[in-house]
mmCIF file of C-alpha atoms and ligand atoms in Angstrom:
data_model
loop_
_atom_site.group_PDB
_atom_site.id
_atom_site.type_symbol
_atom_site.label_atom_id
_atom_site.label_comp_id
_atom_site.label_asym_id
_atom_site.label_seq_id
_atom_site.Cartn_x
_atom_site.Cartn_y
_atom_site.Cartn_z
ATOM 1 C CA UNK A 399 12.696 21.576 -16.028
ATOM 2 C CA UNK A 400 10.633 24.923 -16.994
ATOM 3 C CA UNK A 401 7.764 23.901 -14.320
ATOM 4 C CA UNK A 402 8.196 25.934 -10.705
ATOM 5 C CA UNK A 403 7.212 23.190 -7.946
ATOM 6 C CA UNK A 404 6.197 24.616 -4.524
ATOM 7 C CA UNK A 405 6.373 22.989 -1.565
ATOM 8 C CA UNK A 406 4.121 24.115 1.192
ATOM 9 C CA UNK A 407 2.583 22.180 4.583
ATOM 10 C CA UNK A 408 -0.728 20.507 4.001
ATOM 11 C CA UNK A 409 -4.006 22.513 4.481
ATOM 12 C CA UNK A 410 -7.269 21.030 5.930
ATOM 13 C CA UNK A 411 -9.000 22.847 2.157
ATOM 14 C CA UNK A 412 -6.478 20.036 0.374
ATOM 15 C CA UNK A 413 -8.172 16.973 1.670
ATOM 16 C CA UNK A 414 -9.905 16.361 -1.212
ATOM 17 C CA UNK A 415 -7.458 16.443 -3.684
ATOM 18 C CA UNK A 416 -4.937 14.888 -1.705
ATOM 19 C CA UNK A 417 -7.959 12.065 -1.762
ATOM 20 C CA UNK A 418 -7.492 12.489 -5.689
ATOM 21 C CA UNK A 419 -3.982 11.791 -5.936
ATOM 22 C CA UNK A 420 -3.801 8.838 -3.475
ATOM 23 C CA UNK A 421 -6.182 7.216 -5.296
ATOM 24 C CA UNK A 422 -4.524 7.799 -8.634
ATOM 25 C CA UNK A 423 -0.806 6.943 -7.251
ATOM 26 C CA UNK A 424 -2.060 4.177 -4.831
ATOM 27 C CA UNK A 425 -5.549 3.033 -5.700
ATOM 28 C CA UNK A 426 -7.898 1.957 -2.547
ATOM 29 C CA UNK A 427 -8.847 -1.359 -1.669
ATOM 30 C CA UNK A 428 -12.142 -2.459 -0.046
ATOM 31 C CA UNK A 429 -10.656 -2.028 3.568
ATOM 32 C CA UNK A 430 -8.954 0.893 3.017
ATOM 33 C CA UNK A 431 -10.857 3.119 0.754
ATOM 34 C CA UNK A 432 -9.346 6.352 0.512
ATOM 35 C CA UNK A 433 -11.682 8.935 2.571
ATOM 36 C CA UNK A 434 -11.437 12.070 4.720
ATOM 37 C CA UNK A 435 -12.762 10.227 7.511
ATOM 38 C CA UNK A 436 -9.259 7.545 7.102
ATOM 39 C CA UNK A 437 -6.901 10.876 6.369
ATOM 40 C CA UNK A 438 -8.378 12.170 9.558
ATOM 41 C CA UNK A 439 -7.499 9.071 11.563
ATOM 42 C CA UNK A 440 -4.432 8.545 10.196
ATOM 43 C CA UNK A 441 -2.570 12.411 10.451
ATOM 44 C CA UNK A 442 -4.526 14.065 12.819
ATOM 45 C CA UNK A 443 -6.532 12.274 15.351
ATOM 46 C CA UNK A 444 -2.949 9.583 15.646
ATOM 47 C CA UNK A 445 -2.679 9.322 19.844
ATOM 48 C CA UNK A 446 1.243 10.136 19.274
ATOM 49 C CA UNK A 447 0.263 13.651 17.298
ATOM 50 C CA UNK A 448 -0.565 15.043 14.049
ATOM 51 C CA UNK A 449 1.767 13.804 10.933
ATOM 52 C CA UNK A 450 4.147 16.021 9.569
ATOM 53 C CA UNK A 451 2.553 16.519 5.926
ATOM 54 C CA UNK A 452 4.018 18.703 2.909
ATOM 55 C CA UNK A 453 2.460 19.043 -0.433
ATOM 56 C CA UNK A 454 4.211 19.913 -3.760
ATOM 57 C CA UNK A 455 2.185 21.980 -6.214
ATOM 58 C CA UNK A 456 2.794 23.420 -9.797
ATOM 59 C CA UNK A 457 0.336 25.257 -11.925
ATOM 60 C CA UNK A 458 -2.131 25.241 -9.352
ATOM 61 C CA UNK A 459 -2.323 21.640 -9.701
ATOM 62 C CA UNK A 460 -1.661 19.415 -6.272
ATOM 63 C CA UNK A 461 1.054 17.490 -7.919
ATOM 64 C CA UNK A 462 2.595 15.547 -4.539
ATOM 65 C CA UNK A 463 2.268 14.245 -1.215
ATOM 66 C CA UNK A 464 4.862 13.319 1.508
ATOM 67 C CA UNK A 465 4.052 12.193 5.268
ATOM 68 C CA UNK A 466 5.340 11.087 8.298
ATOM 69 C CA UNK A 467 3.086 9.947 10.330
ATOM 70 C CA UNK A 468 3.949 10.154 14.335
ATOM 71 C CA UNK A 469 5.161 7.268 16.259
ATOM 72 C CA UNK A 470 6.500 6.418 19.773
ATOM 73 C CA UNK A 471 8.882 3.272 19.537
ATOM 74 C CA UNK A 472 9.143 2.307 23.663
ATOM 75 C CA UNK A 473 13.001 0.807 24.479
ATOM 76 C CA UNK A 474 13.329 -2.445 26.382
ATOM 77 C CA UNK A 475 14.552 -1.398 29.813
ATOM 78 C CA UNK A 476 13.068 2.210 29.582
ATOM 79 C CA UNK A 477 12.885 5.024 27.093
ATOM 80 C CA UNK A 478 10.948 5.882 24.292
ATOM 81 C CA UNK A 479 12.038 7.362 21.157
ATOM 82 C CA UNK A 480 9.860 9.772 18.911
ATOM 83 C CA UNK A 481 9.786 8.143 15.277
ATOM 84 C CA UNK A 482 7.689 9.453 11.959
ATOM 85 C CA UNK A 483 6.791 7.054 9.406
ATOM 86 C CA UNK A 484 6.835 7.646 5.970
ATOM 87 C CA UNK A 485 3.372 6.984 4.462
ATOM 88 C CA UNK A 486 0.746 7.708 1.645
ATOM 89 C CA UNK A 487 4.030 8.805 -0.479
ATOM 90 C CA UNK A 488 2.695 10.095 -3.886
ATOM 91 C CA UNK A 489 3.891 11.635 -6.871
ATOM 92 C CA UNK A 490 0.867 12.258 -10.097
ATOM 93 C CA UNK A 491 1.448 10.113 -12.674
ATOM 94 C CA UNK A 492 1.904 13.171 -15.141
ATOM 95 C CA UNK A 493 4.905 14.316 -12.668
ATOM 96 C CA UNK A 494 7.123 12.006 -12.162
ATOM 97 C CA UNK A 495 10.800 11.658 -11.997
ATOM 98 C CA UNK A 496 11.132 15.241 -11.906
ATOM 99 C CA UNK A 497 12.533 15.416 -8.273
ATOM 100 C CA UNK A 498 9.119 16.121 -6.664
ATOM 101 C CA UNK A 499 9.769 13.212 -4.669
ATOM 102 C CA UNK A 500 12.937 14.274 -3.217
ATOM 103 C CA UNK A 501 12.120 17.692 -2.616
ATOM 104 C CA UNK A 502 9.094 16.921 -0.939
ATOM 105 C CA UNK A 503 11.252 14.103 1.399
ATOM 106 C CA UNK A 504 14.405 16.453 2.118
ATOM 107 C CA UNK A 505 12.283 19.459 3.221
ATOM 108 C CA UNK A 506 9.991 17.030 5.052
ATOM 109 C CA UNK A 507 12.684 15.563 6.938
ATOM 110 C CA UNK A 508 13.936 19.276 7.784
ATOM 111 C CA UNK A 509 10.332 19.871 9.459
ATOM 112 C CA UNK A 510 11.061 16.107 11.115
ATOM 113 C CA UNK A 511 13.987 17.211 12.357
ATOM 114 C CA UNK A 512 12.481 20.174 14.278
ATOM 115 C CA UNK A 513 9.266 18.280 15.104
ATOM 116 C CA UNK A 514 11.930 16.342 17.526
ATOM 117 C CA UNK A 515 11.918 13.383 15.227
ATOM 118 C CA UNK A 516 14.803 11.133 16.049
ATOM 119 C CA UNK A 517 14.066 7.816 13.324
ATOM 120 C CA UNK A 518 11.885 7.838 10.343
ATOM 121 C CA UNK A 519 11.147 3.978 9.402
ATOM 122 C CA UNK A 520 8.494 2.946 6.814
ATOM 123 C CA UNK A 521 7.650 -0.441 4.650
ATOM 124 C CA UNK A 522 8.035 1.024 0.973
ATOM 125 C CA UNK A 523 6.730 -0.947 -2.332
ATOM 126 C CA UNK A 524 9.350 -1.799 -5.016
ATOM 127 C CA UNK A 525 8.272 1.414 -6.613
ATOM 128 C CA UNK A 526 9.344 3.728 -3.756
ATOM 129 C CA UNK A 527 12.322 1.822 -2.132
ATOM 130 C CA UNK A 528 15.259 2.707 -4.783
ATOM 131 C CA UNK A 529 14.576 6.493 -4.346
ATOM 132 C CA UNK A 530 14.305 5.845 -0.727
ATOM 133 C CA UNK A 531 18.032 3.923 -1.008
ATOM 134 C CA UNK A 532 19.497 6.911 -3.211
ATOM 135 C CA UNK A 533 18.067 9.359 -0.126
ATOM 136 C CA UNK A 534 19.621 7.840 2.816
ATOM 137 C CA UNK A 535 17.268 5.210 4.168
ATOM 138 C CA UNK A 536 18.976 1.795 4.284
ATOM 139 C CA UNK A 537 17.425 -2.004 4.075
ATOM 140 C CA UNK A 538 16.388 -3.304 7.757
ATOM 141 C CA UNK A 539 15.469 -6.384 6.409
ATOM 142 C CA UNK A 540 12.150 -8.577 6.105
ATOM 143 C CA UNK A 541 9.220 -9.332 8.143
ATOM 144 C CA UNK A 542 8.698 -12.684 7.951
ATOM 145 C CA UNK A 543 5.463 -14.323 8.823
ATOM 146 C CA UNK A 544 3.746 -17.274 10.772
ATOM 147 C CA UNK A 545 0.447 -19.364 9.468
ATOM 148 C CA UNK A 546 -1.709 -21.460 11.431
ATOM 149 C CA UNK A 547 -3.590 -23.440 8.934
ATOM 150 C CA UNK A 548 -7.101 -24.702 9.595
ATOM 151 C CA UNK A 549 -9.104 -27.452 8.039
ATOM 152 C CA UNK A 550 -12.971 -26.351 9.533
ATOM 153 C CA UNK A 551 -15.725 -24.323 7.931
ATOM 154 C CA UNK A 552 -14.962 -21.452 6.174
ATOM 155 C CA UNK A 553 -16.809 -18.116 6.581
ATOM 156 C CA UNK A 554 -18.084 -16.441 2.837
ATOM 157 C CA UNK A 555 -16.367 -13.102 2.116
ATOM 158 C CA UNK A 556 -18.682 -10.496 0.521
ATOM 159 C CA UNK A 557 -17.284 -7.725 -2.207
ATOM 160 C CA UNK A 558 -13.866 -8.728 -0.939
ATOM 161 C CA UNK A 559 -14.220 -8.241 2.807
ATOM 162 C CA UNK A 560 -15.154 -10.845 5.530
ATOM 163 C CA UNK A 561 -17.464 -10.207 8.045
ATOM 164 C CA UNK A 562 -15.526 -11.023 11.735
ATOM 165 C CA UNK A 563 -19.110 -12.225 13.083
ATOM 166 C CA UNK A 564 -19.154 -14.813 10.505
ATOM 167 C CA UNK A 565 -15.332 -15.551 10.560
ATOM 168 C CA UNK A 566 -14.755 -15.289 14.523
ATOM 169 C CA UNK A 567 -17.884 -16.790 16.170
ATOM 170 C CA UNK A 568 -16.823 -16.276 19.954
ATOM 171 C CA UNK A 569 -14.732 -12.936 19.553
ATOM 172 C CA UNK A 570 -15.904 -9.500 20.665
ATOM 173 C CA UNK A 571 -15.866 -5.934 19.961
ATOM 174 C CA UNK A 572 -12.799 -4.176 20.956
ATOM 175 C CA UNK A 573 -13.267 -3.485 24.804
ATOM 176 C CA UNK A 574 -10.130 -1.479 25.688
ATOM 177 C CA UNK A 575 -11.176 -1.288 29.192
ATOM 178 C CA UNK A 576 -10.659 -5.117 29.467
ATOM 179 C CA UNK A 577 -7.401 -4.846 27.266
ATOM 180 C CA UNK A 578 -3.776 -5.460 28.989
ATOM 181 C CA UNK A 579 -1.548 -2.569 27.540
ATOM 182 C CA UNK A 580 2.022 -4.467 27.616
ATOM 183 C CA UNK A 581 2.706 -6.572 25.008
ATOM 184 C CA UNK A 582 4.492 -9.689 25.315
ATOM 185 C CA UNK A 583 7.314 -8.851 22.333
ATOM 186 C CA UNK A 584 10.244 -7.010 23.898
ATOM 187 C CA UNK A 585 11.331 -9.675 26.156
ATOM 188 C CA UNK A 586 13.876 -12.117 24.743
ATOM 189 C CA UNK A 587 15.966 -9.379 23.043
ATOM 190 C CA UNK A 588 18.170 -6.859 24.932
ATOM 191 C CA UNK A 589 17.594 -3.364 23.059
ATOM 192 C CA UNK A 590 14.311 -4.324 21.189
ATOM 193 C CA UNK A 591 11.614 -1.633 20.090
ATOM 194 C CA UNK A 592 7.757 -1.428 20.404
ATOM 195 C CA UNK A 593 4.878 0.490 19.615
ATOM 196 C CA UNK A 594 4.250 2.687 22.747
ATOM 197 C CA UNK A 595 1.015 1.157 24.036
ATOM 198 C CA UNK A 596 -1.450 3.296 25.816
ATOM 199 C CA UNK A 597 -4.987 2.873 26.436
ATOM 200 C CA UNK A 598 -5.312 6.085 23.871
ATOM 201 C CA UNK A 599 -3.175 4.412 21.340
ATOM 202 C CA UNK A 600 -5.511 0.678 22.083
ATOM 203 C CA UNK A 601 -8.866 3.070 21.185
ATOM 204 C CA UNK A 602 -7.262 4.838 18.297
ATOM 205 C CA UNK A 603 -5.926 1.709 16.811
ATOM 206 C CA UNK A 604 -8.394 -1.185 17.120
ATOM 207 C CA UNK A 605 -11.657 0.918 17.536
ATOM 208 C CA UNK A 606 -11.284 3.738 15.622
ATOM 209 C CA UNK A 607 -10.019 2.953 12.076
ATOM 210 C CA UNK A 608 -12.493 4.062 9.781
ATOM 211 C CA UNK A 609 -12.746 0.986 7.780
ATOM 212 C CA UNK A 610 -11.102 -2.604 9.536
ATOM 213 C CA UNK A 611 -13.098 -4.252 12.035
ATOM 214 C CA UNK A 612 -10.711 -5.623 15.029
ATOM 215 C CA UNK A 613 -12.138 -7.859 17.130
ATOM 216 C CA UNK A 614 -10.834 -9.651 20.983
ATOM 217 C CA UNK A 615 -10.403 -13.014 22.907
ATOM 218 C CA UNK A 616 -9.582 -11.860 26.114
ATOM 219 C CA UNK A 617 -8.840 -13.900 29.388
ATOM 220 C CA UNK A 618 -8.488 -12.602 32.719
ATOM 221 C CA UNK A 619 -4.129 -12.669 32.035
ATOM 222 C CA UNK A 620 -4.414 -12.171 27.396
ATOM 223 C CA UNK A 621 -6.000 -10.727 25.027
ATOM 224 C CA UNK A 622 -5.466 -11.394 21.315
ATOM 225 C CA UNK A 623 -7.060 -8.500 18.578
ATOM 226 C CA UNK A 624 -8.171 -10.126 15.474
ATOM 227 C CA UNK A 625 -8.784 -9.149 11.781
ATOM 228 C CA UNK A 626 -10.945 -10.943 9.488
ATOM 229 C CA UNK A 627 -9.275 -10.479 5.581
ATOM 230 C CA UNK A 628 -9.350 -11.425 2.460
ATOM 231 C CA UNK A 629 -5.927 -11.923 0.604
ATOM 232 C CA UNK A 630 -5.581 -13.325 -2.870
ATOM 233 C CA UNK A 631 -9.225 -14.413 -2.572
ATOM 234 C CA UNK A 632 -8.659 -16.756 0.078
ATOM 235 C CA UNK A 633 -9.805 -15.885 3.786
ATOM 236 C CA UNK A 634 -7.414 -15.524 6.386
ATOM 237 C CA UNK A 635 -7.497 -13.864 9.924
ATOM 238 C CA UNK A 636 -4.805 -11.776 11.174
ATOM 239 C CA UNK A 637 -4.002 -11.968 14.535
ATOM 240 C CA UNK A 638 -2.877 -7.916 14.959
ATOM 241 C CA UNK A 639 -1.966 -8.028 18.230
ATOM 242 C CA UNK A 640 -1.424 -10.388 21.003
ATOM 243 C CA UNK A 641 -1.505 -8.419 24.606
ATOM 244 C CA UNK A 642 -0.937 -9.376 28.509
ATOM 245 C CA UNK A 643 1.389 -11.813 30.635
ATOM 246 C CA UNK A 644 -0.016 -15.125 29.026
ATOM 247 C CA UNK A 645 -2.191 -15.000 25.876
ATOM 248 C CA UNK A 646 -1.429 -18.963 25.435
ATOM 249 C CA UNK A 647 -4.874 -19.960 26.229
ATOM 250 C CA UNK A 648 -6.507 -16.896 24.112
ATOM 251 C CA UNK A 649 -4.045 -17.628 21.116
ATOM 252 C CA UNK A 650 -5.257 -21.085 20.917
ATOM 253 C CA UNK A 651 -8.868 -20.491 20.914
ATOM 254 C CA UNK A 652 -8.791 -18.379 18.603
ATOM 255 C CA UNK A 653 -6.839 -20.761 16.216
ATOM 256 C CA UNK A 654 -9.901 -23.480 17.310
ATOM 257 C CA UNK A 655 -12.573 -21.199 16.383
ATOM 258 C CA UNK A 656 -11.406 -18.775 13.100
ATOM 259 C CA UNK A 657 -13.486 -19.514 10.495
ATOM 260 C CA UNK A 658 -11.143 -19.075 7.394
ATOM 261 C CA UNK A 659 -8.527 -21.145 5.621
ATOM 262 C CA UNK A 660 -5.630 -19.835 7.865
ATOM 263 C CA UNK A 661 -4.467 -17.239 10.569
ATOM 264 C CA UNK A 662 -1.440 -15.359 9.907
ATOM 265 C CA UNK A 663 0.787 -13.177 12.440
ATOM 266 C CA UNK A 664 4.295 -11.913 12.701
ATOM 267 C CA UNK A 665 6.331 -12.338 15.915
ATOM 268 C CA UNK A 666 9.460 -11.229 17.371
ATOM 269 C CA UNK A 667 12.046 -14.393 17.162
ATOM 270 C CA UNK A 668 12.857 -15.076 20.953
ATOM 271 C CA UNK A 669 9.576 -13.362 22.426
ATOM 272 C CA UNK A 670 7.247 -15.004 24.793
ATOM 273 C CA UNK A 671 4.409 -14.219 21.846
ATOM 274 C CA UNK A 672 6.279 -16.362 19.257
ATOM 275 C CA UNK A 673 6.692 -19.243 21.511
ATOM 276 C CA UNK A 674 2.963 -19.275 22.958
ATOM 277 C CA UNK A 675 2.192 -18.632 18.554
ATOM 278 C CA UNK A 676 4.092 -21.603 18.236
ATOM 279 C CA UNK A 677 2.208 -23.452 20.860
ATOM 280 C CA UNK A 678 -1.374 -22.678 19.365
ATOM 281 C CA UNK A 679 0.083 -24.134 15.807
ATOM 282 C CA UNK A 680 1.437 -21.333 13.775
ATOM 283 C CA UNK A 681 4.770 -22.085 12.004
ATOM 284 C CA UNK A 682 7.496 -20.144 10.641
ATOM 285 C CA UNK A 683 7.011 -19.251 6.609
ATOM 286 C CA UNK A 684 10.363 -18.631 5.882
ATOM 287 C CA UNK A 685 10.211 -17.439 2.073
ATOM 288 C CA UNK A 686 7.268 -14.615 2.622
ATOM 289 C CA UNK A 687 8.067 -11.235 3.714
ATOM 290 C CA UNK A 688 5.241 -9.685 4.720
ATOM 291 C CA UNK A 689 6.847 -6.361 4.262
ATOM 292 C CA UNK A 690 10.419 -5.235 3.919
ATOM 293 C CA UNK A 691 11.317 -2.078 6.723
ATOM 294 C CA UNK A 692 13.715 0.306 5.897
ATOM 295 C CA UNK A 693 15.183 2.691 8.390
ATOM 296 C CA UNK A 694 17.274 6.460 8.088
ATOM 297 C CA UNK A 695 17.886 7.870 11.985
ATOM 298 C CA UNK A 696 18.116 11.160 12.484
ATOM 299 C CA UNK A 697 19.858 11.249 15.901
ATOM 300 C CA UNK A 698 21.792 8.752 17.722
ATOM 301 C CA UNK A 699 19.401 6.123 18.788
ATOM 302 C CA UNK A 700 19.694 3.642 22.205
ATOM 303 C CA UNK A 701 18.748 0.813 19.789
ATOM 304 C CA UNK A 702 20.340 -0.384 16.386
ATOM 305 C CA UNK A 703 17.826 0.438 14.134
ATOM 306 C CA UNK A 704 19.522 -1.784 11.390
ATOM 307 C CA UNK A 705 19.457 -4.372 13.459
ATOM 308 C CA UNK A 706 16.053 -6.636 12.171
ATOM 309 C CA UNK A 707 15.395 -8.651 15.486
ATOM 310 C CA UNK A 708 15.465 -5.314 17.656
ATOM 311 C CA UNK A 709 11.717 -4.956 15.736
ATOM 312 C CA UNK A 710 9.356 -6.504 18.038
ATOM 313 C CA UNK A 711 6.600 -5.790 15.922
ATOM 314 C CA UNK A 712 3.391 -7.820 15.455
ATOM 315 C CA UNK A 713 0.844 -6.708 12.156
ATOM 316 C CA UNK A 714 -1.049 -4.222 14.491
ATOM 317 C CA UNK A 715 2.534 -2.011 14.240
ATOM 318 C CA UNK A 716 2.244 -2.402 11.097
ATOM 319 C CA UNK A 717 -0.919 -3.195 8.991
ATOM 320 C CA UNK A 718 -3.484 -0.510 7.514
ATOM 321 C CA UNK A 719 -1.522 2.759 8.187
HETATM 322 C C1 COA B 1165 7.575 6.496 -5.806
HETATM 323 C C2 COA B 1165 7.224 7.891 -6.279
HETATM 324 C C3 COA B 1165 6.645 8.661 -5.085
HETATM 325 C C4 COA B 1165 8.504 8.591 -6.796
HETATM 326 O O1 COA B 1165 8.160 9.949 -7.058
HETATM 327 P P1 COA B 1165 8.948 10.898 -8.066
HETATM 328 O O2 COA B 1165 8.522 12.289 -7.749
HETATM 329 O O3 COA B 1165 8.759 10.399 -9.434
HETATM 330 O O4 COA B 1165 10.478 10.682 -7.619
HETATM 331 P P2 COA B 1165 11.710 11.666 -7.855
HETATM 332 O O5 COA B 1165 11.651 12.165 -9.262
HETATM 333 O O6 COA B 1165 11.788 12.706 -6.797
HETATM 334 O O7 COA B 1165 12.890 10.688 -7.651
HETATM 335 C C5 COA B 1165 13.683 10.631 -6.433
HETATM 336 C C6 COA B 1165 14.828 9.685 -6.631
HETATM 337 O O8 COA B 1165 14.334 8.376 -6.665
HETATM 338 C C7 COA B 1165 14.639 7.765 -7.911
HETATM 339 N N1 COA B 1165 13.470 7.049 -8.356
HETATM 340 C C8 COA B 1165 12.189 7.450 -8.372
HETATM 341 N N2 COA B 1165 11.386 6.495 -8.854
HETATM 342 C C9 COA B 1165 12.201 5.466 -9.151
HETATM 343 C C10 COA B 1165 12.009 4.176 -9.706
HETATM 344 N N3 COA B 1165 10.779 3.748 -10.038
HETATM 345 N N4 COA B 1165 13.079 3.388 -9.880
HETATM 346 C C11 COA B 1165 14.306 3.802 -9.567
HETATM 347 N N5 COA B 1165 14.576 5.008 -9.029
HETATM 348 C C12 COA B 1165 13.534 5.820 -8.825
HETATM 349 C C13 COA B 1165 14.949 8.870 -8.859
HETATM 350 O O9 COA B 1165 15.879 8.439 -9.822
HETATM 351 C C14 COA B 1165 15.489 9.940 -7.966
HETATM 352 O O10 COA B 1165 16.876 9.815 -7.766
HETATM 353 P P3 COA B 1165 17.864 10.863 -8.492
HETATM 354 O O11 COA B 1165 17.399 12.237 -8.055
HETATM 355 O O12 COA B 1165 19.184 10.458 -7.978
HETATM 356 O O13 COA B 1165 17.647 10.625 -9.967
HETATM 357 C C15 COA B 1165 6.206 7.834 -7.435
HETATM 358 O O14 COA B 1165 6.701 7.000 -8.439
HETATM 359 C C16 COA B 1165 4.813 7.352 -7.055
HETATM 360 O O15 COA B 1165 3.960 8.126 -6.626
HETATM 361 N N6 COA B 1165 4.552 6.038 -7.229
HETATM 362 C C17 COA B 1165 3.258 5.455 -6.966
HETATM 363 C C18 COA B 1165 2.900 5.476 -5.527
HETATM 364 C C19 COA B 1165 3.783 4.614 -4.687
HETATM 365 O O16 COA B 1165 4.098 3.521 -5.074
HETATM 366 N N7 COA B 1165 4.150 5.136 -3.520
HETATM 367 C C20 COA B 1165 4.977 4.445 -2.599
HETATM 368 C C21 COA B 1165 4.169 3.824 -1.539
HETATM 369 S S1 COA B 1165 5.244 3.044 -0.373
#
């Protein structure tokens, strides 16, 4: 090998070139361009506490990056267990397959470990998932999504992004005040998993991301959060979250009034969400993953994390992070 790697915890001072090598191992896109202000967000200010975050450097050069991000999963029935999630995983072109990778994953999942990590789960890319096999993750499965197509006017998208005043005539700024906190996904499954929703984590997730725009319908008894996108060149609106006892009546006006070609969400099979989604017009897609989860616990776990329908994710779990 010849070259000494070091592995060290991230510094505030290596923002910038951690910037750098996202960029060159990950590229940006218009809604998440890579900035301090979206590091920031993402591994410090995160409601659920700062991300566990190593560097790997060699000649002076910052040659790696390897995060876990913190994340509450809340039990059906009680309980919450402490997760990180493995994000913004980067190698520099000019270094790879020379183990910085794994070095950088088993001493971050050391520091997990102590951090009182008990499950690390993540969504890799084809690039990342066979080193992630070979280090002890294993396949959870797909997450498979549900359309609602429309036929009305479409809003115009501008340099790639969609404005949500344009797309979702009727919807509102993220109020978190008028936002329910429970969301109607871990019913219908015995030992199902959830975000941990807290006012703090509503603020931090649908008001504060530096970039995406999230916008409500909200009735006295539901509130759906909305994001206007551009995928493929085609508008869609993702419905990120879907909140409260019964957000029937807010999930179909917000089908009625989106402006683009379809809406798009992911819910839990069996959940009170997917049957109301079903209800408002959105059916199953069953060939397109949105994203494939894998899973490696650290600890024994009151939920089977290989188990895909004890996920009772919607995108907001899941998108941007
Ligand atoms: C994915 C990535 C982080 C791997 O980094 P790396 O430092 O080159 O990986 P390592 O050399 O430590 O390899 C770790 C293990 O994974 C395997 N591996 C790495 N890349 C692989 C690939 N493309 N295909 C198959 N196996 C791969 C290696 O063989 C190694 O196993 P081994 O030690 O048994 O040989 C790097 O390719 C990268 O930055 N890609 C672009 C960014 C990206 O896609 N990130 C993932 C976002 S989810």
């Amino acid at each position: 090998m010849g070259e000494t790697i070091t592995i060290r915890p991230f510094r505030a001072d290596d923002t910038a070139r951690v910037i750098d090598l996202l960029r060159l191992a990950l590229g940006e896109t218009p809604v998440l361009r890579r900035s301090p202000a979206l590091l920031n967000w993402k591994h410090r200010d995160n409601p659920f506490g700062p991300s566990v975050m190593l560097v790997a450097e060699t000649g002076g050069e910052l040659v790696g990056l390897r995060a876990f991000m913190r994340w509450d999963l809340a039990v059906a029935g009680g309980g919450v267990v402490p997760c990180g999630r493995a994000v913004d995983t980067a190698t520099h072109p000019g270094h790879r397959r020379k183990g910085i990778f794994r070095a950088l994953t088993t001493q971050a999942l050391e520091a997990a470990r102590e951090a009182g990590i008990r499950l690390v789960f993540n969504t890799p890319n084809d690039k990342s998932r066979p080193g992630y096999l070979k280090m002890g993750w294993r396949d959870v499965g797909p997450v498979r999504v549900m359309v609602r197509p429309r036929l009305g006017r479409v809003a115009a998208s501008r340099d790639g992004l969609l404005d949500p005043r344009d797309a979702l005539p009727g919807a509102t700024a993220v109020d978190v005040a008028g936002l329910p906190s429970e969301a109607p996904t871990l019913d219908g499954y015995p030992r199902g998993v959830t975000t941990r929703r807290s006012p703090e984590y509503l603020e931090w997730r649908y008001r504060s991301h530096p970039t995406a725009r999230y916008a409500t319908v909200a009735d006295g008894s539901g509130a759906v959060v909305l994001r206007a996108n551009v995928r493929d060149g085609r508008s869609e609106v993702v419905v990120s979250d879907v909140l409260g006892t019964d957000p029937g009546a807010v999930l179909r006006q917000a089908a009625r009034m989106a402006r683009a070609r379809y809406l798009v969400g992911t819910f839990p099979a069996g959940s009170r969400a997917r049957s109301l989604a079903a209800r408002a017009g959105f059916v199953p897609v069953p060939r397109v993953a949105a994203l494939n989860l894998v899973a490696h616990p650290l600890d024994d776990l009151p939920f089977d994390p290989f188990d895909p329908a004890a996920w009772r994710f919607v995108f907001g779990d899941l998108e941007l992070l």
